[in-house]
CSV table of C-alpha atoms in Angstrom, one decimal:
chain,number,residue,atom,x,y,z
A,1,MET,CA,-51.4,-0.7,72.2
A,2,ALA,CA,-49.6,2.5,72.4
A,3,PHE,CA,-46.3,2.9,70.6
A,4,GLY,CA,-44.0,5.7,69.5
A,5,HIS,CA,-42.8,6.6,66.0
A,6,ALA,CA,-39.2,6.5,66.6
A,7,SER,CA,-38.2,6.5,63.0
A,8,SER,CA,-34.7,5.2,62.6
A,9,GLN,CA,-34.7,6.5,59.1
A,10,ALA,CA,-34.9,10.2,59.5
A,11,SER,CA,-32.6,9.8,56.6
A,12,GLY,CA,-30.5,11.9,54.4
A,13,ASP,CA,-32.8,11.0,51.5
A,14,HIS,CA,-35.6,13.0,53.0
A,15,GLN,CA,-33.2,15.8,53.7
A,16,ALA,CA,-32.0,15.7,50.2
A,17,LEU,CA,-35.6,16.1,48.9
A,18,HIS,CA,-36.7,18.8,51.3
A,19,GLY,CA,-33.7,20.6,52.5
A,20,SER,CA,-32.9,20.6,56.3
A,21,PRO,CA,-34.9,18.5,58.7
A,22,GLN,CA,-38.1,20.2,60.1
A,23,PRO,CA,-38.1,21.1,63.8
A,24,SER,CA,-39.8,18.8,66.2
A,25,SER,CA,-42.5,21.4,67.0
A,26,SER,CA,-44.9,19.3,64.9
A,27,LEU,CA,-45.8,15.8,65.4
A,28,TYR,CA,-45.1,14.9,61.8
A,29,ALA,CA,-43.0,16.8,59.4
A,30,PRO,CA,-44.9,17.9,56.3
A,31,ALA,CA,-44.4,15.1,53.9
A,32,GLN,CA,-43.4,15.8,50.3
A,33,HIS,CA,-44.5,12.6,48.7
A,34,THR,CA,-42.4,11.4,45.8
A,35,TYR,CA,-44.1,8.1,45.1
A,36,ASN,CA,-47.7,7.2,44.3
A,37,HIS,CA,-49.4,5.2,47.1
A,38,PRO,CA,-51.4,3.0,44.8
A,39,GLN,CA,-48.3,1.2,43.8
A,40,ALA,CA,-47.7,-0.3,47.2
A,41,SER,CA,-47.0,-3.9,47.5
A,42,GLY,CA,-49.6,-6.3,48.7
A,43,GLU,CA,-48.2,-6.6,52.2
A,44,THR,CA,-48.2,-2.8,52.6
A,45,PHE,CA,-51.9,-2.7,51.6
A,46,GLN,CA,-52.6,-5.3,54.2
A,47,ALA,CA,-50.9,-3.1,56.7
A,48,LEU,CA,-53.0,-0.3,55.6
A,49,ASN,CA,-56.3,-2.0,55.9
A,50,HIS,CA,-56.1,-2.5,59.5
A,51,ASP,CA,-59.0,-2.8,61.8
A,52,HIS,CA,-59.2,0.1,64.3
A,53,SER,CA,-61.0,-1.1,67.4
A,54,HIS,CA,-62.0,2.5,68.1
A,55,ALA,CA,-63.5,2.9,64.7
A,56,HIS,CA,-61.1,5.6,63.8
A,57,ALA,CA,-58.9,5.6,60.7
A,58,HIS,CA,-56.2,8.2,61.3
A,59,ASP,CA,-57.1,10.5,58.5
A,60,HIS,CA,-53.9,11.8,57.0
A,61,ALA,CA,-55.8,14.1,54.8
A,62,HIS,CA,-56.7,16.1,58.0
A,63,HIS,CA,-53.2,16.7,59.3
A,64,ASP,CA,-51.1,16.0,56.2
A,65,HIS,CA,-48.6,13.9,58.3
A,66,GLY,CA,-47.9,16.9,60.4
A,67,HIS,CA,-50.0,17.4,63.5
A,68,SER,CA,-48.7,20.9,63.8
A,69,ALA,CA,-50.3,21.6,67.1
A,70,HIS,CA,-48.4,18.9,69.0
A,71,GLN,CA,-44.9,19.2,70.1
A,72,ASP,CA,-43.0,16.3,71.6
A,73,HIS,CA,-46.3,14.5,72.1
A,74,SER,CA,-46.2,11.0,73.3
A,75,HIS,CA,-49.2,9.7,71.5
A,76,ALA,CA,-50.7,6.7,73.3
A,77,HIS,CA,-52.3,5.4,70.2
A,78,ASP,CA,-54.8,2.7,71.1
A,79,HIS,CA,-54.7,1.0,67.8
A,80,ASP,CA,-55.6,-2.6,67.9
A,81,GLN,CA,-53.5,-4.6,65.6
A,82,HIS,CA,-52.2,-1.5,64.0
A,83,ASP,CA,-48.6,-1.5,63.0
A,84,HIS,CA,-48.2,2.1,62.6
A,85,HIS,CA,-44.5,1.8,61.6
A,86,SER,CA,-45.5,-0.3,58.7
A,87,HIS,CA,-48.1,2.4,57.8
A,88,HIS,CA,-45.5,5.2,57.5
A,89,ASP,CA,-42.8,3.2,56.0
A,90,HIS,CA,-44.6,1.9,52.9
A,91,HIS,CA,-43.2,2.8,49.6
A,92,GLY,CA,-40.1,4.0,51.2
A,93,HIS,CA,-41.5,7.5,51.4
A,94,GLY,CA,-38.6,8.6,53.5
A,95,HIS,CA,-41.0,10.7,55.6
A,96,ASP,CA,-39.9,9.0,58.8
A,97,HIS,CA,-40.3,12.4,60.5
A,98,HIS,CA,-36.8,13.4,61.2
A,99,ASP,CA,-36.1,11.4,64.3
A,100,HIS,CA,-39.2,12.5,66.0
A,101,ALA,CA,-39.5,10.5,69.1
A,102,HIS,CA,-43.2,10.3,69.0
A,103,ASP,CA,-44.0,9.5,72.5
A,104,HIS,CA,-47.4,11.2,72.3
A,105,SER,CA,-48.4,11.7,75.9
A,106,HIS,CA,-51.9,12.7,75.0
A,107,ALA,CA,-54.1,9.9,74.0
A,108,HIS,CA,-55.7,10.4,70.8
A,109,ASP,CA,-59.2,9.3,71.2
A,110,HIS,CA,-60.0,8.6,67.6
A,111,HIS,CA,-63.7,8.0,67.6
A,112,GLY,CA,-64.5,8.6,64.1
A,113,HIS,CA,-62.1,11.6,64.2
A,114,HIS,CA,-59.8,10.4,61.5
A,115,GLY,CA,-60.7,8.4,58.5
A,116,HIS,CA,-57.6,6.4,57.8
A,117,ASP,CA,-58.2,5.8,54.2
A,118,HIS,CA,-54.8,5.4,52.6
A,119,HIS,CA,-55.9,7.1,49.5
A,120,GLY,CA,-56.7,10.2,51.5
A,121,HIS,CA,-53.1,11.2,51.8
A,122,ASP,CA,-52.4,14.8,50.9
A,123,HIS,CA,-50.3,14.7,47.8
A,124,HIS,CA,-50.4,18.4,47.2
A,125,GLY,CA,-46.7,18.7,48.1
A,126,HIS,CA,-45.8,16.2,45.5
A,127,SER,CA,-47.9,17.9,42.8
A,128,HIS,CA,-46.5,21.3,43.6
A,129,ASP,CA,-43.0,20.0,43.2
A,130,HIS,CA,-43.9,19.0,39.7
A,131,HIS,CA,-45.5,22.4,39.0
A,132,GLY,CA,-42.4,24.1,40.3
A,133,HIS,CA,-40.3,22.0,38.1
A,134,SER,CA,-42.3,22.9,34.9
A,135,HIS,CA,-42.1,26.5,35.8
A,136,ASP,CA,-38.4,26.4,35.3
A,137,HIS,CA,-38.9,25.7,31.6
A,138,HIS,CA,-40.1,28.8,29.8
A,139,ASP,CA,-42.1,28.3,26.7
A,140,PHE,CA,-41.6,31.2,24.5
A,141,PRO,CA,-44.5,32.1,22.2
A,142,PRO,CA,-44.0,31.4,18.5
A,143,VAL,CA,-42.9,34.2,16.2
A,144,TYR,CA,-46.0,35.9,14.7
A,145,ILE,CA,-45.9,35.7,10.9
A,146,PRO,CA,-48.5,38.0,9.3
A,147,PRO,CA,-50.6,36.2,6.8
A,148,LEU,CA,-50.8,37.1,3.2
A,149,PRO,CA,-53.8,39.3,2.2
A,150,THR,CA,-57.0,37.6,1.0
A,151,TRP,CA,-58.5,38.1,-2.4
A,152,SER,CA,-61.1,40.5,-1.0
A,153,GLU,CA,-58.4,42.5,0.7
A,154,ILE,CA,-56.3,42.6,-2.5
A,155,PHE,CA,-59.1,43.8,-4.7
A,156,ALA,CA,-60.3,46.3,-2.1
A,157,THR,CA,-56.9,48.0,-2.2
A,158,LEU,CA,-56.2,47.9,-6.0
A,159,SER,CA,-54.9,51.0,-7.6
A,160,PRO,CA,-56.7,52.4,-10.7
A,161,ALA,CA,-53.9,51.0,-12.9
A,162,GLN,CA,-54.3,47.6,-11.4
A,163,LYS,CA,-58.0,47.7,-11.9
A,164,THR,CA,-57.5,48.6,-15.5
A,165,ILE,CA,-55.1,45.6,-16.0
A,166,PHE,CA,-57.6,43.2,-14.4
A,167,THR,CA,-60.5,44.5,-16.4
A,168,TRP,CA,-58.5,44.1,-19.6
A,169,PHE,CA,-57.7,40.6,-18.6
A,170,SER,CA,-61.4,39.8,-18.3
A,171,ILE,CA,-62.2,41.3,-21.7
A,172,HIS,CA,-59.2,39.6,-23.3
A,173,PHE,CA,-60.2,36.2,-21.9
A,174,PHE,CA,-63.8,36.7,-23.1
A,175,ILE,CA,-62.6,37.4,-26.6
A,176,GLY,CA,-60.5,34.3,-26.5
A,177,ILE,CA,-63.7,32.4,-25.7
A,178,CYS,CA,-65.5,34.0,-28.6
A,179,VAL,CA,-62.7,32.9,-31.0
A,180,TYR,CA,-62.9,29.3,-29.7
A,181,CYS,CA,-66.6,29.3,-30.2
A,182,ALA,CA,-66.2,30.7,-33.8
A,183,GLY,CA,-63.6,28.1,-34.6
A,184,ALA,CA,-65.8,25.2,-33.2
A,185,ALA,CA,-68.8,26.6,-35.2
A,186,ASN,CA,-66.8,26.7,-38.4
A,187,GLU,CA,-65.0,23.4,-37.7
A,188,SER,CA,-61.7,25.2,-38.1
A,189,LEU,CA,-58.7,23.8,-36.4
A,190,ALA,CA,-56.7,26.8,-37.2
A,191,MET,CA,-59.1,29.1,-35.4
A,192,LEU,CA,-59.1,26.8,-32.4
A,193,GLY,CA,-55.3,26.9,-32.3
A,194,PHE,CA,-55.4,30.7,-32.5
A,195,ALA,CA,-58.0,30.7,-29.7
A,196,TYR,CA,-55.5,28.8,-27.4
A,197,LEU,CA,-52.9,31.5,-28.2
A,198,VAL,CA,-55.4,34.2,-27.3
A,199,PHE,CA,-56.0,32.4,-24.0
A,200,PHE,CA,-52.3,32.3,-23.4
A,201,ASP,CA,-52.0,36.1,-24.2
A,202,ALA,CA,-54.9,36.8,-21.8
A,203,LEU,CA,-53.2,34.8,-19.1
A,204,GLY,CA,-50.1,36.8,-19.7
A,205,VAL,CA,-52.0,39.9,-18.8
A,206,LEU,CA,-53.0,38.1,-15.6
A,207,ASN,CA,-49.4,37.4,-15.0
A,208,GLY,CA,-48.6,41.1,-15.2
A,209,PHE,CA,-51.4,41.9,-12.9
A,210,VAL,CA,-50.1,39.4,-10.3
A,211,SER,CA,-46.6,40.7,-10.5
A,212,ASN,CA,-47.8,44.2,-10.1
A,213,VAL,CA,-49.8,43.4,-7.0
A,214,ILE,CA,-47.0,41.4,-5.4
A,215,ARG,CA,-44.5,44.4,-5.9
A,216,THR,CA,-46.9,47.0,-4.6
A,217,GLN,CA,-48.5,45.0,-1.6
A,218,PRO,CA,-46.3,45.4,1.5
A,219,ALA,CA,-47.4,42.0,2.8
A,220,PHE,CA,-45.9,40.2,-0.3
A,221,VAL,CA,-42.7,42.2,-0.1
A,222,ALA,CA,-42.0,41.8,3.6
A,223,ALA,CA,-39.5,39.2,4.6
A,224,ASN,CA,-39.9,37.0,7.7
A,225,THR,CA,-38.8,33.6,8.9
A,226,LYS,CA,-41.3,31.8,6.8
A,227,ARG,CA,-40.7,33.8,3.6
A,228,PRO,CA,-37.1,35.2,3.8
A,229,PHE,CA,-37.3,36.7,0.3
A,230,GLY,CA,-41.0,37.7,0.5
A,231,ALA,CA,-43.7,36.1,-1.7
A,232,HIS,CA,-42.1,37.1,-5.0
A,233,ARG,CA,-42.0,33.5,-6.2
A,234,LEU,CA,-45.8,33.4,-6.4
A,235,GLU,CA,-45.5,35.3,-9.7
A,236,ILE,CA,-43.2,32.5,-10.9
A,237,ILE,CA,-45.7,29.8,-10.0
A,238,VAL,CA,-48.5,31.7,-11.9
A,239,ALA,CA,-46.2,32.1,-14.9
A,240,MET,CA,-45.3,28.4,-14.7
A,241,ALA,CA,-48.9,27.5,-14.8
A,242,ASN,CA,-49.4,29.7,-17.9
A,243,THR,CA,-46.5,27.9,-19.8
A,244,VAL,CA,-47.8,24.5,-18.7
A,245,TYR,CA,-51.2,25.4,-20.1
A,246,LEU,CA,-49.5,26.4,-23.4
A,247,LEU,CA,-47.8,23.0,-23.6
A,248,PHE,CA,-51.1,21.3,-23.0
A,249,ALA,CA,-52.6,23.3,-25.8
A,250,THR,CA,-49.7,22.2,-28.0
A,251,MET,CA,-50.5,18.6,-27.4
A,252,GLN,CA,-54.3,19.2,-27.8
A,253,THR,CA,-53.8,21.0,-31.1
A,254,THR,CA,-51.4,18.4,-32.4
A,255,LYS,CA,-53.6,15.5,-31.5
A,256,GLU,CA,-56.7,17.1,-33.2
A,257,SER,CA,-54.8,17.9,-36.4
A,258,LEU,CA,-53.3,14.4,-36.7
A,259,GLU,CA,-56.7,12.7,-36.0
A,260,HIS,CA,-58.2,14.8,-38.8
A,261,PHE,CA,-55.4,14.0,-41.2
A,262,LEU,CA,-56.0,10.3,-40.5
A,263,LEU,CA,-59.7,10.6,-40.9
A,264,GLU,CA,-59.4,12.5,-44.1
A,265,GLY,CA,-57.2,9.8,-45.5
A,266,HIS,CA,-59.6,7.0,-44.3
A,267,HIS,CA,-62.5,8.8,-46.1
A,268,GLY,CA,-60.7,9.3,-49.3
A,269,GLY,CA,-59.8,12.9,-49.5
A,270,GLY,CA,-62.7,14.5,-47.7
A,271,GLU,CA,-62.9,17.8,-49.6
A,272,GLU,CA,-66.6,18.1,-48.7
A,273,HIS,CA,-65.9,21.1,-46.5
A,274,THR,CA,-64.6,23.4,-49.2
A,275,GLU,CA,-67.7,25.6,-49.2
A,276,ALA,CA,-67.9,29.1,-48.0
A,277,GLY,CA,-65.3,30.5,-45.6
A,278,LEU,CA,-66.0,32.3,-42.4
A,279,GLY,CA,-69.0,34.5,-41.7
A,280,LEU,CA,-68.9,38.1,-41.0
A,281,LEU,CA,-69.2,37.6,-37.3
A,282,SER,CA,-66.2,35.2,-37.3
A,283,TYR,CA,-64.1,37.8,-39.1
A,284,VAL,CA,-65.1,40.5,-36.6
A,285,VAL,CA,-64.1,38.1,-33.7
A,286,LEU,CA,-60.7,37.4,-35.4
A,287,VAL,CA,-59.9,41.0,-36.1
A,288,LEU,CA,-61.0,41.9,-32.6
A,289,ALA,CA,-58.8,39.2,-31.0
A,290,ILE,CA,-55.8,40.4,-33.1
A,291,GLY,CA,-56.3,44.0,-32.1
A,292,THR,CA,-56.7,43.0,-28.4
A,293,CYS,CA,-53.4,41.1,-28.5
A,294,PHE,CA,-51.6,44.0,-30.2
A,295,PHE,CA,-53.0,46.5,-27.8
A,296,ALA,CA,-52.0,44.4,-24.8
A,297,SER,CA,-48.4,44.1,-26.0
A,298,VAL,CA,-48.0,47.9,-26.7
A,299,THR,CA,-49.8,49.5,-23.8
A,300,LEU,CA,-49.6,46.9,-21.1
A,301,ARG,CA,-46.3,45.4,-22.0
A,302,ASN,CA,-47.7,42.0,-22.1
A,303,HIS,CA,-45.2,39.1,-21.5
A,304,GLU,CA,-42.6,41.7,-20.5
A,305,ASN,CA,-41.3,39.6,-17.7
A,306,PHE,CA,-40.8,36.6,-19.9
A,307,VAL,CA,-39.0,38.7,-22.5
A,308,ARG,CA,-36.5,40.2,-20.0
A,309,PHE,CA,-36.1,37.0,-18.2
A,310,LEU,CA,-35.2,35.0,-21.3
A,311,ARG,CA,-33.1,37.8,-22.7
A,312,ARG,CA,-30.6,37.1,-19.9
A,313,THR,CA,-30.4,33.4,-20.8
A,314,PRO,CA,-28.1,32.1,-23.4
A,315,PRO,CA,-29.2,32.7,-27.1
A,316,THR,CA,-29.9,29.0,-27.5
A,317,VAL,CA,-32.1,27.1,-25.1
A,318,GLN,CA,-32.3,23.4,-25.9
A,319,GLY,CA,-31.7,24.2,-29.6
A,320,PHE,CA,-34.3,27.0,-29.8
A,321,SER,CA,-33.0,30.4,-30.6
A,322,TYR,CA,-34.7,33.5,-29.5
A,323,HIS,CA,-33.9,36.6,-31.6
A,324,VAL,CA,-35.2,39.5,-29.6
A,325,LEU,CA,-35.1,42.7,-31.3
A,326,ASN,CA,-34.4,45.7,-29.2
A,327,GLY,CA,-36.4,48.5,-30.8
A,328,THR,CA,-37.5,51.9,-29.6
A,329,ARG,CA,-40.1,51.5,-26.9
A,330,GLY,CA,-42.3,54.3,-28.2
A,331,ASN,CA,-42.8,52.8,-31.6
A,332,PRO,CA,-45.7,50.2,-31.5
A,333,LEU,CA,-44.1,48.2,-34.4
A,334,HIS,CA,-40.8,48.0,-32.6
A,335,VAL,CA,-42.6,47.0,-29.4
A,336,ILE,CA,-44.2,44.0,-31.1
A,337,LEU,CA,-41.0,43.1,-32.8
A,338,SER,CA,-39.1,43.1,-29.5
A,339,ASN,CA,-41.6,40.8,-27.9
A,340,VAL,CA,-41.5,37.3,-29.4
A,341,TYR,CA,-44.6,36.2,-27.6
A,342,SER,CA,-46.8,38.9,-28.9
A,343,LEU,CA,-45.2,38.7,-32.3
A,344,CYS,CA,-46.0,35.0,-32.6
A,345,ILE,CA,-49.6,35.5,-31.4
A,346,VAL,CA,-50.5,38.4,-33.6
A,347,GLY,CA,-48.8,36.9,-36.6
A,348,SER,CA,-50.7,33.6,-36.1
A,349,GLY,CA,-54.0,35.5,-36.0
A,350,LEU,CA,-53.1,37.5,-39.1
A,351,VAL,CA,-52.3,34.4,-41.1
A,352,VAL,CA,-55.5,32.6,-40.2
A,353,CYS,CA,-57.5,35.7,-41.0
A,354,LEU,CA,-55.8,36.4,-44.3
A,355,PHE,CA,-56.0,32.8,-45.4
A,356,ASN,CA,-59.8,32.8,-44.8
A,357,PHE,CA,-60.3,36.2,-46.3
A,358,PHE,CA,-58.7,35.4,-49.6
A,359,GLY,CA,-60.3,31.9,-49.8
A,360,LEU,CA,-57.1,30.0,-49.6
A,361,ILE,CA,-58.3,27.9,-46.7
A,362,THR,CA,-59.0,24.2,-47.3
A,363,PRO,CA,-59.4,21.4,-44.8
A,364,THR,CA,-55.8,20.3,-45.5
A,365,ILE,CA,-54.4,23.8,-45.2
A,366,ASP,CA,-56.5,24.3,-42.1
A,367,LYS,CA,-54.9,21.3,-40.5
A,368,CYS,CA,-51.5,22.4,-41.6
A,369,LEU,CA,-52.0,25.8,-40.1
A,370,ALA,CA,-53.1,24.2,-36.9
A,371,LEU,CA,-49.9,22.0,-36.8
A,372,GLY,CA,-47.9,25.2,-37.4
A,373,GLU,CA,-49.7,26.9,-34.4
A,374,ALA,CA,-48.8,23.7,-32.3
A,375,VAL,CA,-45.2,24.1,-33.3
A,376,LEU,CA,-45.3,27.8,-32.4
A,377,MET,CA,-46.8,27.0,-29.0
A,378,PHE,CA,-44.1,24.5,-28.3
A,379,TYR,CA,-41.5,27.1,-29.4
A,380,LEU,CA,-42.8,29.5,-26.9
A,381,GLY,CA,-43.8,27.3,-24.2
A,382,TYR,CA,-41.1,24.6,-23.8
A,383,PRO,CA,-38.0,27.0,-23.3
A,384,THR,CA,-40.0,29.2,-21.1
A,385,ALA,CA,-41.3,26.4,-19.0
A,386,LYS,CA,-37.7,25.0,-18.7
A,387,ALA,CA,-36.3,28.3,-17.6
A,388,LEU,CA,-39.0,28.9,-15.1
A,389,ALA,CA,-38.6,25.3,-13.7
A,390,ASN,CA,-34.8,26.0,-13.2
A,391,LEU,CA,-35.7,29.2,-11.4
A,392,LEU,CA,-38.1,27.4,-9.1
A,393,LEU,CA,-35.3,24.8,-8.4
A,394,GLN,CA,-33.0,27.6,-7.5
A,395,THR,CA,-30.3,26.6,-10.0
A,396,SER,CA,-27.6,29.0,-11.2
A,397,PRO,CA,-28.4,30.9,-14.3
A,398,ASN,CA,-26.2,30.0,-17.3
A,399,THR,CA,-25.1,33.4,-17.9
A,400,VAL,CA,-24.1,33.9,-14.3
A,401,ARG,CA,-22.5,30.4,-13.9
A,402,HIS,CA,-19.5,31.1,-16.2
A,403,SER,CA,-18.9,34.6,-14.9
A,404,VAL,CA,-18.9,33.3,-11.3
A,405,ASP,CA,-16.2,30.8,-12.1
A,406,HIS,CA,-14.0,33.5,-13.7
A,407,ARG,CA,-14.6,35.9,-10.8
A,408,LEU,CA,-13.9,33.3,-8.2
A,409,ALA,CA,-10.6,32.5,-9.9
A,410,GLU,CA,-9.6,36.2,-9.5
A,411,ILE,CA,-10.6,36.2,-5.9
A,412,ARG,CA,-8.6,33.1,-5.1
A,413,GLN,CA,-5.5,34.9,-6.2
A,414,ASN,CA,-5.6,37.2,-3.2
A,415,PRO,CA,-2.8,35.9,-0.8
A,416,SER,CA,-5.0,36.6,2.2
A,417,ILE,CA,-7.7,34.2,1.0
A,418,LEU,CA,-7.3,30.5,1.9
A,419,ARG,CA,-10.3,29.0,0.2
A,420,ILE,CA,-13.9,29.7,-0.9
A,421,GLU,CA,-16.7,27.3,0.0
A,422,ARG,CA,-20.5,27.1,-0.3
A,423,VAL,CA,-20.8,29.2,-3.4
A,424,HIS,CA,-24.4,29.3,-4.6
A,425,PHE,CA,-25.9,31.7,-7.1
A,426,TRP,CA,-29.5,31.4,-8.0
A,427,GLN,CA,-32.5,33.5,-9.1
A,428,ASN,CA,-35.4,34.2,-6.8
A,429,THR,CA,-37.6,35.7,-9.4
A,430,TYR,CA,-37.4,37.6,-12.7
A,431,GLY,CA,-34.0,39.2,-12.9
A,432,ARG,CA,-33.2,38.8,-9.2
A,433,CYS,CA,-30.1,36.9,-8.6
A,434,VAL,CA,-29.1,35.9,-5.1
A,435,GLY,CA,-25.5,34.9,-4.2
A,436,THR,CA,-24.1,33.3,-1.0
A,437,LEU,CA,-20.5,32.2,-0.3
A,438,GLU,CA,-18.1,31.6,2.5
A,439,VAL,CA,-14.6,33.0,2.3
A,440,TYR,CA,-11.9,31.6,4.6
A,441,ILE,CA,-9.0,34.0,5.3
A,442,ARG,CA,-5.8,34.1,7.3
A,443,PRO,CA,-6.1,35.1,11.0
A,444,ASP,CA,-4.0,38.3,10.4
A,445,ALA,CA,-6.0,39.4,7.3
A,446,ASP,CA,-8.2,42.5,7.3
A,447,GLU,CA,-11.7,41.4,7.2
A,448,GLN,CA,-13.2,44.7,6.0
A,449,ALA,CA,-10.7,44.9,3.1
A,450,ILE,CA,-11.3,41.3,2.1
A,451,LEU,CA,-15.1,41.9,2.2
A,452,GLN,CA,-14.9,45.0,0.1
A,453,PHE,CA,-12.6,43.1,-2.4
A,454,VAL,CA,-15.1,40.3,-2.8
A,455,TYR,CA,-18.1,42.6,-3.2
A,456,GLN,CA,-16.3,44.5,-5.9
A,457,LYS,CA,-15.7,41.3,-7.8
A,458,LEU,CA,-19.1,39.7,-7.4
A,459,GLU,CA,-21.5,42.5,-6.9
A,460,GLY,CA,-22.1,43.0,-10.7
A,461,LEU,CA,-23.3,39.4,-11.1
A,462,THR,CA,-26.3,39.9,-8.8
A,463,SER,CA,-27.2,43.5,-9.9
A,464,VAL,CA,-29.4,42.3,-12.7
A,465,SER,CA,-32.8,43.5,-11.3
A,466,GLU,CA,-33.8,45.4,-14.4
A,467,SER,CA,-37.2,43.8,-14.6
A,468,TYR,CA,-38.8,46.0,-12.1
A,469,ASP,CA,-39.6,49.6,-11.8
A,470,GLU,CA,-37.7,52.4,-10.2
A,471,LYS,CA,-39.2,51.8,-6.7
A,472,GLY,CA,-36.4,49.4,-6.0
A,473,GLN,CA,-38.5,46.7,-4.4
A,474,GLN,CA,-36.7,44.0,-6.3
A,475,ARG,CA,-33.0,44.2,-5.2
A,476,SER,CA,-30.3,41.7,-5.9
A,477,GLU,CA,-28.6,40.2,-2.8
A,478,LEU,CA,-25.0,39.1,-2.2
A,479,THR,CA,-24.1,37.5,1.1
A,480,VAL,CA,-20.4,36.9,1.9
A,481,SER,CA,-19.3,35.2,5.1
A,482,ILE,CA,-15.8,36.0,6.2
A,483,ILE,CA,-14.2,33.3,8.3
A,484,LYS,CA,-10.8,33.3,9.8
A,485,SER,CA,-9.0,30.0,10.0
C-alpha cells in the first residue's frame, strides 16, 4: 500500500545535530547518523526484515536517505506489509526528514532497483563527524632531544691529547695485569694488593679521559628537557664505579690475608716459603708500575678531580682526615705530595719493592703488608665513595650548608623580604654547585634591587667551579625566584 512519510518528529534534536532543517527539495534530508544500526531492538529488526512483494529492498546506500532528485514527491510505495515509518524511526535516529510530507506522486517501481539491506545504510556522515571532532585536537610532535654520541663517534672525533690519555690508560691497565700475574706467580699477597692499586690508578686515568671528553663534546654539554644540566653526571657515575671497585679490592685483599693467616696458624708456622725473593722480571714489573703511576700523576694530573672535590669537603670525613699539601705544580715531588691518591699508590709500590729487594719479606710480613694495603684502599675508597654518593643524591655540600644558613640569616634582615622558601643547594658535578630558592617580598618592593641584593649574598657560594679549565664550560648556577605577596 502507498503511504506518506509525514514525520511528526522533524524534531529539534535533528536540528541541534545538523543545524537548520534541510529544504524540501530532496525526498529525504541527508541523514547524519549518530547511532549504530546493529544495536536496534528485536522488534525493529523484524520491521526491517520485511518482505517486499515487488522484490525490491529500498537500498538506502543508493540514495543515502535523500532522493535528491525528487521534490515534494508523493511516493506511492507499493510495499506489501512494509511499515516504512517503523523503518525510519528505529534507533530514534531523528532523521524524520524535517516534516517532509512525502506524498510521492510517482510510483517507485522497485524491481530489484533498491536492495533494502539495513546494513547498507550510508554511515559516512557519522564517521565524518567523528573525524571532524578529532581534528579539533591538535597533537603536537614531541620535542626532539638529540641523542648522545656513540662510542665510534666519540673516538672518531678525539683530539690528539685525548688519544694520548686513552693510550696511556691502556698501557697503564696492561701493566697492572702484569703486576697481578707476577704476584700470583710468586704467591705474594702484597704484590696482589699493589696490583689492585695499579688498576685503580689506571681507572683514574680513564676517569680523566671521560671527564675531558664530556667537557669538550658539545652533545654532552648541551642542556635540554631530558638533561637540564647536560650529561656532566656521567663522569660522576664512572668515578663512583671506580671507588666501588676499590672497596671491592679492599674486601678481597682483607679476606685473602686473613685466610692465609688462619692457614698459617693451622699448619704450625708455615715458614716453608722463605726461599728466594722475587725474580728479575718481577722487579722490572714493579719498578715499571711505580714509574707509570708517578708519571700519570705528574703529567696527566691523575685523580685531580678527586683531590679538588674532596679538598672542598670538611677536613674530616667520617673520622678520616685528608691532609692535602698544596705544593708548587711544577715540582714533581710537590705534585705527588699534593695528591693523596697517587702518593698512597706510589708509596705502597715502593714499600713492596724495597721489602723484597732487601730480603725483608716473609710470609707473615707479606700478609701484614697486604692488610696494610687493604687499610689504605679503604682509606682512599670509603670517603670518596661517600662523597660521590652524596653528590649523586643532590645533597648540600657540608662546606656550603653552614655558609648558606649564615647568608640566609643576613638576607632575612632586609625589611622588604617577607620569607624565604624552597632553599636547595647541591652539587651537579665536581666543583659545580647549583642553588635555587624562592624569595617572597612586599608588593611595593623593588624586584630588581632585591634580586641584586640576594645575588650578592649568595653568588659566592656557587662560584666554586675551579675544577675545570678556562673554557668556562662548567659554570655554577644560582636561580632566585622573586614572588610578591
